[in-house]
Structure formats: C-alpha cells, structure tokens
PDB file of C-alpha atoms in Angstrom:
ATOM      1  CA  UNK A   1      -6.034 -19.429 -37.398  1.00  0.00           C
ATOM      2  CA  UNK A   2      -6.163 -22.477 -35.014  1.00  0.00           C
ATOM      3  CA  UNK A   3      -7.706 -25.662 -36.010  1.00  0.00           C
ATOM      4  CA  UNK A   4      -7.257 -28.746 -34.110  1.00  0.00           C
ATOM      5  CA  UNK A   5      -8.468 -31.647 -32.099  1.00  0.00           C
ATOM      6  CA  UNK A   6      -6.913 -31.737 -28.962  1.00  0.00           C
ATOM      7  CA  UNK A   7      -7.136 -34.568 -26.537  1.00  0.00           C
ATOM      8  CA  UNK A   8     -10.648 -34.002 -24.558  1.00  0.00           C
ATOM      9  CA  UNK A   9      -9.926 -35.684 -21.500  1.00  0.00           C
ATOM     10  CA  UNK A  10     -11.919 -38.482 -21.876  1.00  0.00           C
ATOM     11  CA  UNK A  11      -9.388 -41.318 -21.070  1.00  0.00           C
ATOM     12  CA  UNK A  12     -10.581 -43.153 -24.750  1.00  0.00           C
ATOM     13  CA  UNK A  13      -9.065 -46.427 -25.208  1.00  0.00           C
ATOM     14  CA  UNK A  14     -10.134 -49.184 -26.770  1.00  0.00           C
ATOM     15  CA  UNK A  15     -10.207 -53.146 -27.029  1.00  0.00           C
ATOM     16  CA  UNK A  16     -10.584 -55.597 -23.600  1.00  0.00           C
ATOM     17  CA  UNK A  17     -13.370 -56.930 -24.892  1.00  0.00           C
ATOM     18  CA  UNK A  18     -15.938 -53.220 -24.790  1.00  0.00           C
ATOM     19  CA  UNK A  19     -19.103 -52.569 -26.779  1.00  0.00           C
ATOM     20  CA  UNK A  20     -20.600 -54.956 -29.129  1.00  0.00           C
ATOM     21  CA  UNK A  21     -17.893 -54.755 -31.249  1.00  0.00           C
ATOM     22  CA  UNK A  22     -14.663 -55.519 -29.369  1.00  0.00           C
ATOM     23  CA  UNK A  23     -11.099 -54.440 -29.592  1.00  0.00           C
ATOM     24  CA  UNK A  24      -9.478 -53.529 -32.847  1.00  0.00           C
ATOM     25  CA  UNK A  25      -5.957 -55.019 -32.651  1.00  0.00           C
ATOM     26  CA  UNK A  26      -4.669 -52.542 -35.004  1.00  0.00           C
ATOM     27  CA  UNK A  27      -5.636 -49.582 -33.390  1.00  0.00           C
ATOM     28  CA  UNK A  28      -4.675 -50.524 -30.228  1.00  0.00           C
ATOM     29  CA  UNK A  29      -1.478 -51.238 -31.100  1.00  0.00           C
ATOM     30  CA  UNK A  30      -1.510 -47.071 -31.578  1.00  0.00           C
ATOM     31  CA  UNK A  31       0.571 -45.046 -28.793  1.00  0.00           C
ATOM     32  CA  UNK A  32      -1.548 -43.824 -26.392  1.00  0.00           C
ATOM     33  CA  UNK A  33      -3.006 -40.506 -26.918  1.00  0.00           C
ATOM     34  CA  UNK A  34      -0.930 -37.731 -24.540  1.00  0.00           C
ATOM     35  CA  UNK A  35      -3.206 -35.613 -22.354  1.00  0.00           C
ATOM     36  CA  UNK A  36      -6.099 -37.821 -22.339  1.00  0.00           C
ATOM     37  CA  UNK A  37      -6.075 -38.556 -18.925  1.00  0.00           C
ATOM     38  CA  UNK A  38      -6.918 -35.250 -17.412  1.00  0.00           C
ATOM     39  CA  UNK A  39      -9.198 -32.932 -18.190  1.00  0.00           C
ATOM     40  CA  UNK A  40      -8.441 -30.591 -21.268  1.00  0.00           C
ATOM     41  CA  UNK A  41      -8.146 -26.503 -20.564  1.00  0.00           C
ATOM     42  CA  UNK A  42      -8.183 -24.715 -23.716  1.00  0.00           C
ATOM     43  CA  UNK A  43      -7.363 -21.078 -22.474  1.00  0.00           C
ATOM     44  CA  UNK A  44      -4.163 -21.151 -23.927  1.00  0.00           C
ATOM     45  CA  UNK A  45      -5.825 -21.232 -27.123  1.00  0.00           C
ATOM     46  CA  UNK A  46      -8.228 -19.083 -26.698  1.00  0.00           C
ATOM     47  CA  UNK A  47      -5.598 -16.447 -24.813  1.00  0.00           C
ATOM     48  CA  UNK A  48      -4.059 -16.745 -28.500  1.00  0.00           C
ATOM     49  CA  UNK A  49      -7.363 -14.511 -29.982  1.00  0.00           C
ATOM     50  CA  UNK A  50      -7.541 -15.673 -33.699  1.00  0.00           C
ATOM     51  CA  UNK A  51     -10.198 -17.685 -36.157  1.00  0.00           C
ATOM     52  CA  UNK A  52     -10.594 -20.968 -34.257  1.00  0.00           C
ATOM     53  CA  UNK A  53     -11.735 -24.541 -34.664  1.00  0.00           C
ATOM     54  CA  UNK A  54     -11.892 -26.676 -32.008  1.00  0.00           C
ATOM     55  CA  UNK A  55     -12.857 -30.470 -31.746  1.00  0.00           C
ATOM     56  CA  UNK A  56     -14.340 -32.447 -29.349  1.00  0.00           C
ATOM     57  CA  UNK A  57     -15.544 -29.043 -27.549  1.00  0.00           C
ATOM     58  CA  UNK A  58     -18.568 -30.952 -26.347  1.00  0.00           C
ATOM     59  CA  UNK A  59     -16.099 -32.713 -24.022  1.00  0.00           C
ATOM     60  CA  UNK A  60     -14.693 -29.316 -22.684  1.00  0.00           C
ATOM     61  CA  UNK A  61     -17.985 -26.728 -23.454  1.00  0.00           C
ATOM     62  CA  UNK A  62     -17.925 -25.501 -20.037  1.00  0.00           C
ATOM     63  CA  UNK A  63     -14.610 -24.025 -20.022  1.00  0.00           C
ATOM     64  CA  UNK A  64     -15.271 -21.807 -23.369  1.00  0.00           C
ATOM     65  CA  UNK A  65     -17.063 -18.867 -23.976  1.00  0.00           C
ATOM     66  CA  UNK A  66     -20.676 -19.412 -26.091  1.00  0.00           C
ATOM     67  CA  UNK A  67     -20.706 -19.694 -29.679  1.00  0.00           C
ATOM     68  CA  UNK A  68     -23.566 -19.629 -31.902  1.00  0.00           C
ATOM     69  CA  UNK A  69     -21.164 -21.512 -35.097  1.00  0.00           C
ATOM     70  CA  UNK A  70     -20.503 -25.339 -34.146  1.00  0.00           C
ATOM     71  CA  UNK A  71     -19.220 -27.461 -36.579  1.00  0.00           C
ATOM     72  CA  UNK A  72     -21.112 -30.931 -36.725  1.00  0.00           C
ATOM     73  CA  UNK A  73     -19.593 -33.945 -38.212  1.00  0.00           C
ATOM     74  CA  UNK A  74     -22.073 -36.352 -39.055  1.00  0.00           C
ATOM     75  CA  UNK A  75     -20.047 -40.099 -38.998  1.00  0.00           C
ATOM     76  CA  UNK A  76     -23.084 -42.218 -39.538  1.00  0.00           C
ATOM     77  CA  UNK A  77     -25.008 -39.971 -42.467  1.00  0.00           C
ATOM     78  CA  UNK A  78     -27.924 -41.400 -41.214  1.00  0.00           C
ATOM     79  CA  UNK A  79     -27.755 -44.599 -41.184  1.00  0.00           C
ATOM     80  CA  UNK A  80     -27.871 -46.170 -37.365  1.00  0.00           C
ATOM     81  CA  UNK A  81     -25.444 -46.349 -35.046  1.00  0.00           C
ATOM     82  CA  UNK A  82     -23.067 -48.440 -32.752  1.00  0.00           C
ATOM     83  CA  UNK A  83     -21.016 -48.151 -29.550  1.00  0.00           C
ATOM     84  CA  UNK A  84     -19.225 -44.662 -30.823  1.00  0.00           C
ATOM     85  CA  UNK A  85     -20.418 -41.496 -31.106  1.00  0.00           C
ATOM     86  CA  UNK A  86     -22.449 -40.619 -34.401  1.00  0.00           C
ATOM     87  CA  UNK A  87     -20.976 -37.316 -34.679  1.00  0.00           C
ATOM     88  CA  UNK A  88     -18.584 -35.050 -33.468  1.00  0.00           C
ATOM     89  CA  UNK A  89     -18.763 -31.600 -32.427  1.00  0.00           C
ATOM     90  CA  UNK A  90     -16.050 -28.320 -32.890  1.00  0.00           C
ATOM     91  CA  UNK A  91     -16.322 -25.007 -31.390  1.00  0.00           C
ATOM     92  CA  UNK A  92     -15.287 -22.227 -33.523  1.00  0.00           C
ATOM     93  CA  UNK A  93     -15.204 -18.613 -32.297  1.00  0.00           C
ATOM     94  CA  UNK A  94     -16.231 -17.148 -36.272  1.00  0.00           C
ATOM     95  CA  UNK A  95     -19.311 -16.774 -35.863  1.00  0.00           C
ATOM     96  CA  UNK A  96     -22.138 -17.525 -38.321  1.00  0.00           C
ATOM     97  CA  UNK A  97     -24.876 -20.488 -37.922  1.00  0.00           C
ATOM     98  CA  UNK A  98     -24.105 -24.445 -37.044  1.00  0.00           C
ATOM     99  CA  UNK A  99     -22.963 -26.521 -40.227  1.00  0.00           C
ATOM    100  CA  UNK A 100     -23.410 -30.158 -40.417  1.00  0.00           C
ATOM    101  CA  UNK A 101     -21.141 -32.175 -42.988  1.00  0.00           C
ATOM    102  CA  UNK A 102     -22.242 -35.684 -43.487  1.00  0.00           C
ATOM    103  CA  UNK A 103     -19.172 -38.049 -44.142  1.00  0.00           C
ATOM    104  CA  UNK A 104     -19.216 -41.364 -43.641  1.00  0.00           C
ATOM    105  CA  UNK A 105     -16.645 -42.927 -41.216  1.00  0.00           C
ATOM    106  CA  UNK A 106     -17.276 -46.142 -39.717  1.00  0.00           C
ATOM    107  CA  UNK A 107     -14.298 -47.946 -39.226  1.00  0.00           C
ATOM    108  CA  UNK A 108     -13.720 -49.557 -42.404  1.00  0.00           C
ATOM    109  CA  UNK A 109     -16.474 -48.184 -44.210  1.00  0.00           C
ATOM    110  CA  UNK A 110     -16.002 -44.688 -45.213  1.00  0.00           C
ATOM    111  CA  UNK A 111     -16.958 -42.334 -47.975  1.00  0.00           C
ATOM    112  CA  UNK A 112     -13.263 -41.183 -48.085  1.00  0.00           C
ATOM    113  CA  UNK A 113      -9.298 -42.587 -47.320  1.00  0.00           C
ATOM    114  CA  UNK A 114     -11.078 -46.003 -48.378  1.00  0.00           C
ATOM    115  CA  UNK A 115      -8.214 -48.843 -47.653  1.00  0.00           C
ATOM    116  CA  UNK A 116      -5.664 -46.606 -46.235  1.00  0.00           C
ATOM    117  CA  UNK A 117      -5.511 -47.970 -42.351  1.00  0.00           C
ATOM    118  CA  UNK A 118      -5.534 -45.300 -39.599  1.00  0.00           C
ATOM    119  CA  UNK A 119      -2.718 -44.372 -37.889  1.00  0.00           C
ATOM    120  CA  UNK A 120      -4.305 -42.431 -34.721  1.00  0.00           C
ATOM    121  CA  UNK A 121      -6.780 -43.562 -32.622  1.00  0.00           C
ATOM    122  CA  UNK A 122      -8.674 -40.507 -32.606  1.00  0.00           C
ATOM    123  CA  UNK A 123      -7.776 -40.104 -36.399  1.00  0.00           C
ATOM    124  CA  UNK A 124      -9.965 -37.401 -38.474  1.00  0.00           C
ATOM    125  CA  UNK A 125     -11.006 -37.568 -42.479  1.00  0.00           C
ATOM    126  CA  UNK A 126      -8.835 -35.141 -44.282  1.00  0.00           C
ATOM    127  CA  UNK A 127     -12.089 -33.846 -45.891  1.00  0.00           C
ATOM    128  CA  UNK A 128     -13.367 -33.054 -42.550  1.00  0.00           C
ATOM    129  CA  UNK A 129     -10.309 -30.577 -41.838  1.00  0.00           C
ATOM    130  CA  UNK A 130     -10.618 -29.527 -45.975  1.00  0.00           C
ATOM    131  CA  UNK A 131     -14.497 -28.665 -44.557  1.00  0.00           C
ATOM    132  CA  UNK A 132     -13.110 -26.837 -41.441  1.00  0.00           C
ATOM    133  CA  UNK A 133     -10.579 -24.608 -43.705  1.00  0.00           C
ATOM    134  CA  UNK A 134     -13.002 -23.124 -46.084  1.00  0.00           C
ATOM    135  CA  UNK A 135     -14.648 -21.601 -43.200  1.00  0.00           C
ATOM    136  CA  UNK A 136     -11.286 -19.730 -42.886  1.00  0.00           C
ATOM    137  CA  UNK A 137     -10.421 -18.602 -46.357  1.00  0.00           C
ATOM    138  CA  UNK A 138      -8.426 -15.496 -45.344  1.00  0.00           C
ATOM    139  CA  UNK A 139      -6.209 -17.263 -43.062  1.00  0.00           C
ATOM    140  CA  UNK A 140      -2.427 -17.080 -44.045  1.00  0.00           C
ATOM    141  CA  UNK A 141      -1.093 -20.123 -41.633  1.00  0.00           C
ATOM    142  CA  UNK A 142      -3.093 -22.343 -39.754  1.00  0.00           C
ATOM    143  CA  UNK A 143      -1.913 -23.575 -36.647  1.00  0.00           C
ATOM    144  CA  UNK A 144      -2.315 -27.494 -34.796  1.00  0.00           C
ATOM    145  CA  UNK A 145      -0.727 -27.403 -31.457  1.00  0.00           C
ATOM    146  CA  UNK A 146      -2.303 -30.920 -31.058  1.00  0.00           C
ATOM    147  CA  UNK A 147      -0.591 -32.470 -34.669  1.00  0.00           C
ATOM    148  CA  UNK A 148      -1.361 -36.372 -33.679  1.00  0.00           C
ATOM    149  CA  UNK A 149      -1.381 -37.785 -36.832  1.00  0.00           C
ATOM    150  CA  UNK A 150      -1.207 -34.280 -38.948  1.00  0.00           C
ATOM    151  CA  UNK A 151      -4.390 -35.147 -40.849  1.00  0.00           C
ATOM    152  CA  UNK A 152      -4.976 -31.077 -40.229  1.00  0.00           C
ATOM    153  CA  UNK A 153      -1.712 -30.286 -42.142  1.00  0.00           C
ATOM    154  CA  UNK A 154      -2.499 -32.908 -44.915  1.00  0.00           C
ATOM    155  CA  UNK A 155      -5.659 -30.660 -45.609  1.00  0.00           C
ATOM    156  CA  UNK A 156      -3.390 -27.757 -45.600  1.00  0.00           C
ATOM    157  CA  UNK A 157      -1.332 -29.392 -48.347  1.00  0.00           C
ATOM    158  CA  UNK A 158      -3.472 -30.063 -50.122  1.00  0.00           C
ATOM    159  CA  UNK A 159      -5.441 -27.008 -50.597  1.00  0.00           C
ATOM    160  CA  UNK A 160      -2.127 -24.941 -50.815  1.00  0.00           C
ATOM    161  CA  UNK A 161      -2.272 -23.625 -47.205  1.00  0.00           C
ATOM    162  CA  UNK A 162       0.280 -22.937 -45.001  1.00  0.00           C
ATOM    163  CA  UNK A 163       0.389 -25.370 -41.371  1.00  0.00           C
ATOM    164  CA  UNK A 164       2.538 -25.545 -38.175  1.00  0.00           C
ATOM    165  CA  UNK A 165       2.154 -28.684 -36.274  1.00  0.00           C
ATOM    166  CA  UNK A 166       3.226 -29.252 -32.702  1.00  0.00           C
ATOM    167  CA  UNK A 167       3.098 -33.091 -31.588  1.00  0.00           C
ATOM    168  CA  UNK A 168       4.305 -33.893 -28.021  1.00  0.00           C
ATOM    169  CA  UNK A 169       4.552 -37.621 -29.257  1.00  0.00           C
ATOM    170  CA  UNK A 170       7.380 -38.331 -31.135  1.00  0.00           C
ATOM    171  CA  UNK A 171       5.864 -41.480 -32.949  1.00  0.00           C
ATOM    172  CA  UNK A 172       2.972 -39.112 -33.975  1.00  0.00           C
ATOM    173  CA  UNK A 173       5.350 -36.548 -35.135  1.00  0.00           C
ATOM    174  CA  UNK A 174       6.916 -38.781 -37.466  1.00  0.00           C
ATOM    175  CA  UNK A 175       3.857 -40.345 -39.127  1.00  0.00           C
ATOM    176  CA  UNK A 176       2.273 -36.685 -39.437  1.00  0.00           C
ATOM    177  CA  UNK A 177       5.089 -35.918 -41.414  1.00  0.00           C
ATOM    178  CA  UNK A 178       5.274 -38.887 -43.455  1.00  0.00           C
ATOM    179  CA  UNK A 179       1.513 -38.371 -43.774  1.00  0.00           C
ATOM    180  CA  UNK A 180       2.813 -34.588 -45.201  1.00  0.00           C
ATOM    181  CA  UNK A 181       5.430 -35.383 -47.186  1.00  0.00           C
ATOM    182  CA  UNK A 182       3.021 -38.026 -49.166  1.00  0.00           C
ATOM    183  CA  UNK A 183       0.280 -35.520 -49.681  1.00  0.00           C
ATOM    184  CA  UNK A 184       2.997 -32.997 -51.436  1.00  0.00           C
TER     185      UNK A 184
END
C-alpha cells in the first residue's frame, strides 16, 4: 500500500509577519519543503494500482479519479479556529464511507507528541498515520515516496509494519531515520 503526504503545491511557508499569529522561528528555520512550488501530479502513484492514502488531496482533487472514502483529520476537535486549516483531507482509493478522526494539533497544544518540537513544517501526528494504517490491515509493506520527516514509517514501527521511505531531502532523510531508529 501507499500512504503519504506529498507536497500539494501550495507554495506553504511561513513567518514575515502572516496571520494573526506571526512567524514561528523554529519552524522556519525547517528546510524548505521540495516540490512545493509547482503543482503536484499524482499519476505516478496512482499508475502504481495498490491500497492508497493520500494527503492533502483537496489541493490536487482534480487530477484523481472520485472516491467515495476520504479520510478527515479534524485539528481543532471543535473548538474554533485560526489562520490554518481546521482539518485536513486524504484520498484513498479503498473504498468504504468518509472517516473523521478528531486529534488535536494546534501548534503547541496537542492531544499527542506533547513537548516533542516538530521537525517538518508540514509535520503529521503519528496517530494520524497509526489511524490511516488500520484501514489497511492486510498490507505487507507500506510505501512513502514523500518520507519528509518519516512520521509515516514511525507508525509503521510501531505497529510492527513494514515501511520504505523515499526523501529527496537529505536533511529530511536523516531526521526520518533518527525519528525511526528512536521509535524501535
């Protein structure tokens, strides 16, 4: 299976003074996130024809094929909003009715990772991509041909699964597999 969260074209940055809330020195201070700049194609993936999970698909919906099974991430559980988005969205080609997983993950204030500081700027809760896996329980290897920070193989560790990552970035590369070998 393929789950990942590729970069969705959007350009995201951060910081010079945006929103209500600012710049966040220490995420800015992350490299850049590869791709971003141009619009993201996923054919490749899809030309690869196994159990998928994509993120950010609401940035790219127009270049898959319809799905009746989105994955929602809920970021705000509820309770209001700020400059960011209050959830995020994955495509998934295995069918079945939308899920919705509320998890709080608001900068600082989350339900989960509480105190450990992110290391991506686009960085996802390991329970998120522990959600996304049991959707795929007969899956042998799962697949991330967008690694970043390897948050995706960190779930696979964890629940005993087996993960290839495939980082372009070589700084991401090595914290996804710091971030690996600490979750052994």
């Amino acid at each position: 299976a393929v789950v990942t969260d590729p970069p969705y074209g959007i350009g995201f940055h951060r910081g010079g003074g945006g929103g209500r809330f600012g710049g966040n020195e220490r995420v800015d201070a992350l490299p850049v996130i590869h791709g971003d700049d141009k619009p993201f194609d996923p054919t490749p993936i899809l030309s690869i024809n196994v159990p998928t999970i994509m993120w950010g698909a609401n940035h790219y919906a127009d270049r898959l094929p319809s799905s009746d099974r989105w994955l929602i991430w809920d970021k705000r559980c509820g309770s209001g909003s700020n400059d960011f988005a209050d959830c995020e969205m994955a495509w998934t080609n295995i069918g079945g009715p939308a899920r919705v997983l509320n998890h709080l993950w608001n900068g600082g204030i989350r339900h989960s990772e509480r105190g450990v500081p992110r290391v991506h700027k686009t960085q996802k809760a390991i329970v998120v991509m522990e959600w996304c896996l049991g959707f795929l329980p007969d899956a042998k290897t799962i697949l991330d041909p967008f690694m970043g920070s390897g948050t995706t193989l960190v779930a696979c560790q964890k629940l005993g699964r087996h993960g290839i990552g495939i980082e372009i970035d070589p700084d991401y590369f090595e914290i996804a597999c710091r971030r690996v070998d600490e979750a052994a």
